[in-house]
Amino acid sequence: MDARAKCQGCRSSEPLPFDFTMAFHPIVDVERHEVWGYEALVRGTEGQSAGSILNRVDEANLYKFDQSCRVKAIELAGRLFEPDSDTRLSINFMPNAVYEPSACIRASLEAARRVGFNPHRIMFEFTENERMSDTGHVARIIAEYKRLGFITAIDDFGAGHAGLNLLARFQPDLIKIDMELIRGIGDSAARRAIVAGIMLMARTLDIAIIAEGIETPAELRALRDAGIRLFQGYLFAKPVIEQLPAVAFEQAAQAV
C-alpha cells in the first residue's frame, strides 16, 4: 500500500467495522504522591479486552485505527482531565502505521485543539515488541514528535526484538521497563542487577524511567531502592473504561 492510499484510508469517511473506546490507567509519582499521567488503553465499548479489538485490525484498517485511537484518547482526556493541570496523557502508537510523521500527526493536533488539551501533555509510547522493518523510520517519527513538543517513550523495554539497538539509534524521553523484568524482583538478585544497569544507562542518556506492571509492595520497595519514582500497575489501580480510577497512594507509603 503506497503513501497516497494510506492517507486516503485515514481520511476516508468510511467508519471502522467495529467500535472501541479507552480505559485509563494511572502512572504514579510516588515521591510526590500524585498521578503523573494516565495511559489510554483500547477496550471494547462493552468492556471487551484489548486483544479482542486488536484482533480485528488488519492491513486495510490499520492506519485509520491508529488515527482513531489517538483521537478517541485525546477527546476523552479533554473531558476527564483537569484542564489546568500538567497530568500527561500516554497514547500507544504503531510505528508501522505511521507512513509520514508530519502528516499522520495532524488529526491528533486537531483533536487536541478542538477539546482544548495542551499537546505538550501528550506522551506517545511505542513498543519494541512490534517488529520494526525500518528503525530509521522510527527515528524520524521520534525526532518529529520531539520537535512538536510531544513526550516520547519506549514501552516494554527489555522484552522485544530490538532492545538496546533501538536505544542506540534514538533516545526517547522515557523508558518503561517491561513487567517481566520486574516480576519477583524483590527475590531476584539477577533482576535487580539488570534494572540497576538500565537505571545507570538511562541516567547517562538523560532518560527517565517508568516501572510498569507493579503488583506487590515487595516489587515496589525493590524498585524504589533502585531509585525509580514513576510506577504503573495494579498495586495502585486497575484501568477503568472512560473514567479516571482512584489511586491507592497508601501502597507507596507502606513500601517506603
Tab-separated table of N, CA and C in Angstrom, residues 28-174:
chain	number	residue	atom	x	y	z
A	28	VAL	N	2.039	6.738	38.437
A	28	VAL	CA	2.090	7.399	39.741
A	28	VAL	C	3.510	7.859	40.063
A	29	ASP	N	3.621	9.085	40.533
A	29	ASP	CA	4.879	9.604	41.086
A	29	ASP	C	4.816	9.375	42.598
A	30	VAL	N	5.566	8.385	43.089
A	30	VAL	CA	5.436	8.015	44.499
A	30	VAL	C	6.127	9.017	45.419
A	31	GLU	N	7.078	9.783	44.919
A	31	GLU	CA	7.718	10.792	45.766
A	31	GLU	C	6.772	11.958	46.043
A	32	ARG	N	6.011	12.339	45.055
A	32	ARG	CA	5.077	13.457	45.204
A	32	ARG	C	3.677	13.010	45.616
A	33	HIS	N	3.459	11.687	45.614
A	33	HIS	CA	2.125	11.153	45.931
A	33	HIS	C	1.072	11.788	45.030
A	34	GLU	N	1.330	11.759	43.725
A	34	GLU	CA	0.392	12.315	42.770
A	34	GLU	C	0.409	11.500	41.487
A	35	VAL	N	-0.621	11.666	40.700
A	35	VAL	CA	-0.683	10.997	39.404
A	35	VAL	C	0.129	11.809	38.398
A	36	TRP	N	1.134	11.179	37.813
A	36	TRP	CA	1.983	11.816	36.805
A	36	TRP	C	1.275	11.853	35.460
A	37	GLY	N	0.522	10.796	35.176
A	37	GLY	CA	-0.184	10.722	33.900
A	37	GLY	C	-1.103	9.514	33.865
A	38	TYR	N	-1.816	9.369	32.784
A	38	TYR	CA	-2.687	8.210	32.555
A	38	TYR	C	-2.402	7.647	31.175
A	39	GLU	N	-2.283	6.331	31.113
A	39	GLU	CA	-2.156	5.669	29.825
A	39	GLU	C	-3.543	5.299	29.316
A	40	ALA	N	-3.803	5.605	28.045
A	40	ALA	CA	-5.063	5.233	27.409
A	40	ALA	C	-4.907	3.848	26.791
A	41	LEU	N	-5.783	2.931	27.178
A	41	LEU	CA	-5.715	1.531	26.739
A	41	LEU	C	-6.988	1.173	25.990
A	42	VAL	N	-6.841	0.615	24.806
A	42	VAL	CA	-8.007	0.315	23.989
A	42	VAL	C	-8.849	-0.793	24.618
A	43	ARG	N	-10.161	-0.619	24.564
A	43	ARG	CA	-11.115	-1.597	25.072
A	43	ARG	C	-12.353	-1.597	24.173
A	44	GLY	N	-13.131	-2.659	24.268
A	44	GLY	CA	-14.408	-2.683	23.588
A	44	GLY	C	-15.409	-1.825	24.322
A	45	THR	N	-16.437	-1.381	23.638
A	45	THR	CA	-17.430	-0.500	24.253
A	45	THR	C	-18.245	-1.213	25.326
A	46	GLU	N	-18.225	-2.533	25.333
A	46	GLU	CA	-18.914	-3.301	26.369
A	46	GLU	C	-17.925	-3.988	27.307
A	47	GLY	N	-16.697	-3.444	27.356
A	47	GLY	CA	-15.687	-3.964	28.267
A	47	GLY	C	-14.813	-5.055	27.705
A	48	GLN	N	-14.903	-5.335	26.413
A	48	GLN	CA	-14.074	-6.369	25.824
A	48	GLN	C	-12.587	-6.012	25.937
A	49	SER	N	-11.743	-7.021	25.958
A	49	SER	CA	-10.302	-6.834	26.138
A	49	SER	C	-9.679	-6.139	24.934
A	50	ALA	N	-8.469	-5.634	25.169
A	50	ALA	CA	-7.717	-5.026	24.070
A	50	ALA	C	-7.485	-6.036	22.960
A	51	GLY	N	-7.165	-7.263	23.353
A	51	GLY	CA	-6.891	-8.291	22.350
A	51	GLY	C	-8.055	-8.540	21.417
A	52	SER	N	-9.273	-8.505	21.965
A	52	SER	CA	-10.443	-8.756	21.129
A	52	SER	C	-10.632	-7.662	20.091
A	53	ILE	N	-10.196	-6.436	20.418
A	53	ILE	CA	-10.275	-5.335	19.456
A	53	ILE	C	-9.126	-5.415	18.455
A	54	LEU	N	-7.914	-5.629	18.956
A	54	LEU	CA	-6.745	-5.653	18.076
A	54	LEU	C	-6.798	-6.802	17.083
A	55	ASN	N	-7.496	-7.872	17.437
A	55	ASN	CA	-7.641	-8.994	16.509
A	55	ASN	C	-8.451	-8.633	15.272
A	56	ARG	N	-9.156	-7.510	15.337
A	56	ARG	CA	-9.967	-7.072	14.205
A	56	ARG	C	-9.260	-6.029	13.343
A	57	VAL	N	-8.033	-5.703	13.748
A	57	VAL	CA	-7.243	-4.747	12.980
A	57	VAL	C	-6.466	-5.504	11.906
A	58	ASP	N	-6.578	-5.045	10.675
A	58	ASP	CA	-5.853	-5.681	9.574
A	58	ASP	C	-5.210	-4.606	8.707
A	59	GLU	N	-4.588	-5.020	7.623
A	59	GLU	CA	-3.869	-4.067	6.775
A	59	GLU	C	-4.803	-3.009	6.205
A	60	ALA	N	-6.048	-3.377	5.959
A	60	ALA	CA	-6.988	-2.437	5.347
A	60	ALA	C	-7.397	-1.313	6.302
A	61	ASN	N	-7.458	-1.611	7.611
A	61	ASN	CA	-7.932	-0.577	8.543
A	61	ASN	C	-6.878	-0.133	9.557
A	62	LEU	N	-5.643	-0.632	9.421
A	62	LEU	CA	-4.587	-0.339	10.395
A	62	LEU	C	-4.376	1.156	10.575
A	63	TYR	N	-4.262	1.903	9.482
A	63	TYR	CA	-3.920	3.318	9.550
A	63	TYR	C	-5.072	4.124	10.139
A	64	LYS	N	-6.284	3.812	9.734
A	64	LYS	CA	-7.447	4.510	10.280
A	64	LYS	C	-7.625	4.178	11.761
A	65	PHE	N	-7.359	2.915	12.141
A	65	PHE	CA	-7.486	2.528	13.543
A	65	PHE	C	-6.480	3.281	14.407
A	66	ASP	N	-5.240	3.378	13.967
A	66	ASP	CA	-4.209	4.083	14.732
A	66	ASP	C	-4.612	5.542	14.932
A	67	GLN	N	-5.074	6.197	13.864
A	67	GLN	CA	-5.516	7.583	13.974
A	67	GLN	C	-6.728	7.711	14.893
A	68	SER	N	-7.671	6.778	14.772
A	68	SER	CA	-8.894	6.837	15.581
A	68	SER	C	-8.593	6.652	17.057
A	69	CYS	N	-7.623	5.793	17.379
A	69	CYS	CA	-7.238	5.593	18.778
A	69	CYS	C	-6.688	6.877	19.384
A	70	ARG	N	-5.848	7.556	18.646
A	70	ARG	CA	-5.263	8.804	19.149
A	70	ARG	C	-6.353	9.839	19.418
A	71	VAL	N	-7.241	9.996	18.439
A	71	VAL	CA	-8.302	10.998	18.561
A	71	VAL	C	-9.236	10.656	19.725
A	72	LYS	N	-9.612	9.389	19.838
A	72	LYS	CA	-10.502	8.972	20.931
A	72	LYS	C	-9.856	9.246	22.285
A	73	ALA	N	-8.580	8.904	22.440
A	73	ALA	CA	-7.886	9.123	23.714
A	73	ALA	C	-7.830	10.601	24.062
A	74	ILE	N	-7.520	11.449	23.076
A	74	ILE	CA	-7.412	12.886	23.325
A	74	ILE	C	-8.774	13.476	23.663
A	75	GLU	N	-9.805	13.066	22.957
A	75	GLU	CA	-11.142	13.581	23.234
A	75	GLU	C	-11.599	13.218	24.646
A	76	LEU	N	-11.359	11.977	25.060
A	76	LEU	CA	-11.740	11.568	26.406
A	76	LEU	C	-10.922	12.310	27.456
A	77	ALA	N	-9.624	12.468	27.205
A	77	ALA	CA	-8.773	13.198	28.149
A	77	ALA	C	-9.229	14.645	28.290
A	78	GLY	N	-9.637	15.234	27.177
A	78	GLY	CA	-10.138	16.600	27.238
A	78	GLY	C	-11.359	16.724	28.129
A	79	ARG	N	-12.134	15.664	28.216
A	79	ARG	CA	-13.332	15.670	29.051
A	79	ARG	C	-13.032	15.311	30.502
A	80	LEU	N	-12.073	14.396	30.730
A	80	LEU	CA	-11.849	13.836	32.060
A	80	LEU	C	-10.739	14.517	32.853
A	81	PHE	N	-9.697	15.016	32.193
A	81	PHE	CA	-8.547	15.579	32.892
A	81	PHE	C	-8.850	17.001	33.362
A	82	GLU	N	-8.212	17.370	34.475
A	82	GLU	CA	-8.291	18.761	34.932
A	82	GLU	C	-7.625	19.652	33.889
A	83	PRO	N	-8.320	20.677	33.418
A	83	PRO	CA	-7.786	21.462	32.292
A	83	PRO	C	-6.500	22.219	32.596
A	84	ASP	N	-6.290	22.630	33.839
A	84	ASP	CA	-5.125	23.457	34.165
A	84	ASP	C	-3.977	22.657	34.782
A	85	SER	N	-4.097	21.329	34.799
A	85	SER	CA	-3.037	20.513	35.386
A	85	SER	C	-2.004	20.167	34.324
A	86	ASP	N	-0.904	19.558	34.752
A	86	ASP	CA	0.095	19.091	33.791
A	86	ASP	C	0.073	17.569	33.681
A	87	THR	N	-1.019	16.930	34.102
A	87	THR	CA	-1.151	15.479	34.007
A	87	THR	C	-1.028	15.044	32.556
A	88	ARG	N	-0.190	14.055	32.312
A	88	ARG	CA	0.084	13.636	30.946
A	88	ARG	C	-0.907	12.574	30.469
A	89	LEU	N	-1.111	12.560	29.181
A	89	LEU	CA	-1.879	11.512	28.520
A	89	LEU	C	-0.920	10.679	27.701
A	90	SER	N	-0.859	9.388	28.008
A	90	SER	CA	0.030	8.487	27.286
A	90	SER	C	-0.774	7.681	26.273
A	91	ILE	N	-0.335	7.730	25.024
A	91	ILE	CA	-1.021	7.059	23.921
A	91	ILE	C	-0.057	6.085	23.263
A	92	ASN	N	-0.493	4.850	23.092
A	92	ASN	CA	0.297	3.876	22.350
A	92	ASN	C	0.093	4.084	20.854
A	93	PHE	N	1.165	3.984	20.107
A	93	PHE	CA	1.003	4.068	18.651
A	93	PHE	C	1.832	2.971	17.986
A	94	MET	N	1.464	2.691	16.760
A	94	MET	CA	2.118	1.642	15.993
A	94	MET	C	3.051	2.301	14.979
A	95	PRO	N	4.373	2.202	15.169
A	95	PRO	CA	5.283	2.846	14.220
A	95	PRO	C	5.035	2.436	12.773
A	96	ASN	N	4.657	1.181	12.562
A	96	ASN	CA	4.420	0.709	11.206
A	96	ASN	C	3.133	1.265	10.608
A	97	ALA	N	2.328	1.969	11.428
A	97	ALA	CA	1.107	2.600	10.929
A	97	ALA	C	1.311	4.088	10.678
A	98	VAL	N	2.538	4.570	10.824
A	98	VAL	CA	2.851	5.983	10.567
A	98	VAL	C	3.686	6.038	9.298
A	99	TYR	N	3.084	6.466	8.210
A	99	TYR	CA	3.820	6.485	6.941
A	99	TYR	C	4.571	7.797	6.742
A	100	GLU	N	4.054	8.905	7.315
A	100	GLU	CA	4.722	10.200	7.239
A	100	GLU	C	4.443	10.944	8.538
A	101	PRO	N	5.446	11.086	9.422
A	101	PRO	CA	5.205	11.626	10.765
A	101	PRO	C	4.462	12.954	10.790
A	102	SER	N	4.863	13.907	9.949
A	102	SER	CA	4.233	15.230	9.995
A	102	SER	C	2.801	15.197	9.498
A	103	ALA	N	2.485	14.298	8.574
A	103	ALA	CA	1.116	14.188	8.057
A	103	ALA	C	0.232	13.412	9.024
A	104	CYS	N	0.755	12.337	9.594
A	104	CYS	CA	-0.060	11.455	10.424
A	104	CYS	C	-0.380	12.063	11.792
A	105	ILE	N	0.313	13.123	12.163
A	105	ILE	CA	0.055	13.729	13.483
A	105	ILE	C	-1.009	14.813	13.407
A	106	ARG	N	-1.439	15.178	12.216
A	106	ARG	CA	-2.356	16.313	12.076
A	106	ARG	C	-3.689	16.067	12.771
A	107	ALA	N	-4.223	14.867	12.656
A	107	ALA	CA	-5.515	14.586	13.290
A	107	ALA	C	-5.408	14.675	14.807
A	108	SER	N	-4.261	14.265	15.361
A	108	SER	CA	-4.052	14.359	16.808
A	108	SER	C	-3.989	15.815	17.250
A	109	LEU	N	-3.267	16.629	16.503
A	109	LEU	CA	-3.159	18.048	16.838
A	109	LEU	C	-4.516	18.740	16.727
A	110	GLU	N	-5.287	18.372	15.719
A	110	GLU	CA	-6.615	18.968	15.552
A	110	GLU	C	-7.543	18.552	16.688
A	111	ALA	N	-7.467	17.286	17.115
A	111	ALA	CA	-8.292	16.824	18.232
A	111	ALA	C	-7.919	17.566	19.513
A	112	ALA	N	-6.619	17.747	19.744
A	112	ALA	CA	-6.168	18.471	20.940
A	112	ALA	C	-6.659	19.918	20.911
A	113	ARG	N	-6.588	20.558	19.751
A	113	ARG	CA	-7.071	21.937	19.628
A	113	ARG	C	-8.578	22.000	19.882
A	114	ARG	N	-9.288	21.023	19.341
A	114	ARG	CA	-10.749	21.044	19.432
A	114	ARG	C	-11.241	20.932	20.868
A	115	VAL	N	-10.565	20.116	21.684
A	115	VAL	CA	-11.017	19.910	23.069
A	115	VAL	C	-10.214	20.729	24.071
A	116	GLY	N	-9.279	21.555	23.593
A	116	GLY	CA	-8.507	22.413	24.478
A	116	GLY	C	-7.499	21.670	25.333
A	117	PHE	N	-6.897	20.619	24.759
A	117	PHE	CA	-5.920	19.825	25.505
A	117	PHE	C	-4.522	20.175	25.007
A	118	ASN	N	-3.659	20.641	25.920
A	118	ASN	CA	-2.302	21.045	25.553
A	118	ASN	C	-1.539	19.856	24.974
A	119	PRO	N	-1.125	19.903	23.702
A	119	PRO	CA	-0.432	18.752	23.107
A	119	PRO	C	0.897	18.417	23.772
A	120	HIS	N	1.466	19.381	24.503
A	120	HIS	CA	2.721	19.097	25.210
A	120	HIS	C	2.508	18.169	26.407
A	121	ARG	N	1.239	17.899	26.741
A	121	ARG	CA	0.922	16.935	27.803
A	121	ARG	C	0.771	15.523	27.256
A	122	ILE	N	0.957	15.342	25.962
A	122	ILE	CA	0.747	14.036	25.332
A	122	ILE	C	2.073	13.294	25.222
A	123	MET	N	2.065	12.044	25.659
A	123	MET	CA	3.216	11.159	25.504
A	123	MET	C	2.844	10.041	24.537
A	124	PHE	N	3.677	9.824	23.559
A	124	PHE	CA	3.474	8.727	22.625
A	124	PHE	C	4.428	7.585	22.976
A	125	GLU	N	3.848	6.419	23.212
A	125	GLU	CA	4.612	5.212	23.511
A	125	GLU	C	4.602	4.289	22.299
A	126	PHE	N	5.749	3.719	21.995
A	126	PHE	CA	5.755	2.619	21.038
A	126	PHE	C	6.459	1.442	21.685
A	127	THR	N	6.007	0.266	21.356
A	127	THR	CA	6.567	-0.921	21.980
A	127	THR	C	7.622	-1.558	21.099
A	128	GLU	N	8.712	-2.004	21.707
A	128	GLU	CA	9.720	-2.712	20.936
A	128	GLU	C	9.273	-4.139	20.659
A	129	ASN	N	8.106	-4.531	21.182
A	129	ASN	CA	7.560	-5.844	20.843
A	129	ASN	C	7.079	-5.899	19.402
A	130	GLU	N	6.740	-4.728	18.846
A	130	GLU	CA	6.319	-4.687	17.447
A	130	GLU	C	7.562	-4.733	16.566
A	131	ARG	N	7.685	-5.770	15.763
A	131	ARG	CA	8.855	-5.909	14.907
A	131	ARG	C	8.889	-4.763	13.904
A	132	MET	N	10.013	-4.099	13.856
A	132	MET	CA	10.134	-2.915	13.017
A	132	MET	C	11.058	-3.201	11.850
A	133	SER	N	10.534	-2.996	10.662
A	133	SER	CA	11.322	-3.274	9.469
A	133	SER	C	12.287	-2.147	9.140
A	134	ASP	N	12.037	-0.959	9.684
A	134	ASP	CA	12.851	0.204	9.341
A	134	ASP	C	13.056	1.062	10.583
A	135	THR	N	14.130	0.823	11.328
A	135	THR	CA	14.361	1.609	12.536
A	135	THR	C	14.688	3.065	12.211
A	136	GLY	N	15.196	3.325	10.989
A	136	GLY	CA	15.417	4.704	10.586
A	136	GLY	C	14.106	5.480	10.511
A	137	HIS	N	13.062	4.810	10.059
A	137	HIS	CA	11.730	5.430	10.013
A	137	HIS	C	11.253	5.750	11.425
A	138	VAL	N	11.470	4.833	12.370
A	138	VAL	CA	11.084	5.081	13.763
A	138	VAL	C	11.848	6.286	14.315
A	139	ALA	N	13.127	6.372	13.981
A	139	ALA	CA	13.932	7.506	14.437
A	139	ALA	C	13.364	8.817	13.907
A	140	ARG	N	12.880	8.830	12.670
A	140	ARG	CA	12.286	10.045	12.103
A	140	ARG	C	10.992	10.409	12.825
A	141	ILE	N	10.200	9.395	13.196
A	141	ILE	CA	8.970	9.659	13.946
A	141	ILE	C	9.303	10.309	15.286
A	142	ILE	N	10.251	9.712	16.008
A	142	ILE	CA	10.627	10.236	17.316
A	142	ILE	C	11.142	11.669	17.196
A	143	ALA	N	11.979	11.924	16.195
A	143	ALA	CA	12.532	13.269	16.011
A	143	ALA	C	11.426	14.279	15.727
A	144	GLU	N	10.460	13.905	14.892
A	144	GLU	CA	9.368	14.830	14.559
A	144	GLU	C	8.474	15.077	15.761
A	145	TYR	N	8.174	14.027	16.528
A	145	TYR	CA	7.328	14.195	17.703
A	145	TYR	C	8.012	15.065	18.750
A	146	LYS	N	9.309	14.875	18.915
A	146	LYS	CA	10.036	15.727	19.856
A	146	LYS	C	10.043	17.176	19.371
A	147	ARG	N	10.206	17.378	18.074
A	147	ARG	CA	10.209	18.735	17.525
A	147	ARG	C	8.884	19.437	17.799
A	148	LEU	N	7.797	18.675	17.781
A	148	LEU	CA	6.473	19.236	18.009
A	148	LEU	C	6.153	19.390	19.500
A	149	GLY	N	7.055	18.918	20.358
A	149	GLY	CA	6.868	19.108	21.789
A	149	GLY	C	6.192	17.958	22.502
A	150	PHE	N	5.956	16.837	21.815
A	150	PHE	CA	5.386	15.672	22.473
A	150	PHE	C	6.448	14.975	23.320
A	151	ILE	N	5.997	14.223	24.318
A	151	ILE	CA	6.866	13.345	25.095
A	151	ILE	C	6.904	11.996	24.379
A	152	THR	N	8.059	11.346	24.388
A	152	THR	CA	8.192	10.055	23.705
A	152	THR	C	8.701	8.995	24.684
A	153	ALA	N	8.269	7.760	24.459
A	153	ALA	CA	8.653	6.672	25.368
A	153	ALA	C	8.729	5.344	24.619
A	154	ILE	N	9.664	4.502	25.040
A	154	ILE	CA	9.702	3.108	24.606
A	154	ILE	C	8.996	2.282	25.663
A	155	ASP	N	7.968	1.560	25.259
A	155	ASP	CA	7.218	0.690	26.151
A	155	ASP	C	7.843	-0.701	26.149
A	156	ASP	N	7.602	-1.466	27.214
A	156	ASP	CA	8.028	-2.874	27.295
A	156	ASP	C	9.523	-3.035	27.050
A	157	PHE	N	10.329	-2.092	27.548
A	157	PHE	CA	11.769	-2.164	27.283
A	157	PHE	C	12.351	-3.414	27.932
A	158	GLY	N	13.107	-4.160	27.148
A	158	GLY	CA	13.720	-5.392	27.633
A	158	GLY	C	12.979	-6.639	27.224
A	159	ALA	N	11.871	-6.474	26.478
A	159	ALA	CA	11.071	-7.646	26.127
A	159	ALA	C	10.978	-7.894	24.629
A	160	GLY	N	11.461	-6.959	23.823
A	160	GLY	CA	11.146	-7.028	22.403
A	160	GLY	C	12.267	-7.497	21.511
A	161	HIS	N	12.138	-7.090	20.259
A	161	HIS	CA	13.025	-7.609	19.228
A	161	HIS	C	14.306	-6.802	19.063
A	162	ALA	N	14.283	-5.528	19.425
A	162	ALA	CA	15.399	-4.659	19.091
A	162	ALA	C	16.209	-4.218	20.297
A	163	GLY	N	15.512	-3.926	21.418
A	163	GLY	CA	16.195	-3.607	22.659
A	163	GLY	C	17.213	-2.503	22.561
A	164	LEU	N	18.435	-2.824	22.924
A	164	LEU	CA	19.485	-1.809	23.000
A	164	LEU	C	19.810	-1.210	21.643
A	165	ASN	N	19.598	-1.964	20.558
A	165	ASN	CA	19.858	-1.408	19.230
A	165	ASN	C	18.943	-0.228	18.940
A	166	LEU	N	17.688	-0.309	19.392
A	166	LEU	CA	16.777	0.820	19.235
A	166	LEU	C	17.275	2.034	19.997
A	167	LEU	N	17.702	1.803	21.232
A	167	LEU	CA	18.146	2.906	22.083
A	167	LEU	C	19.410	3.552	21.529
A	168	ALA	N	20.247	2.786	20.852
A	168	ALA	CA	21.454	3.338	20.250
A	168	ALA	C	21.123	4.252	19.074
A	169	ARG	N	19.995	3.988	18.400
A	169	ARG	CA	19.601	4.793	17.251
A	169	ARG	C	18.914	6.091	17.657
A	170	PHE	N	18.108	6.053	18.708
A	170	PHE	CA	17.389	7.246	19.137
A	170	PHE	C	17.077	7.138	20.612
A	171	GLN	N	17.021	8.299	21.255
A	171	GLN	CA	16.794	8.346	22.691
A	171	GLN	C	15.444	9.032	22.972
A	172	PRO	N	14.482	8.289	23.496
A	172	PRO	CA	13.203	8.894	23.872
A	172	PRO	C	13.345	9.647	25.191
A	173	ASP	N	12.262	10.251	25.633
A	173	ASP	CA	12.270	10.939	26.927
A	173	ASP	C	12.181	9.951	28.086
A	174	LEU	N	11.493	8.825	27.856
A	174	LEU	CA	11.289	7.835	28.915
A	174	LEU	C	11.432	6.424	28.373
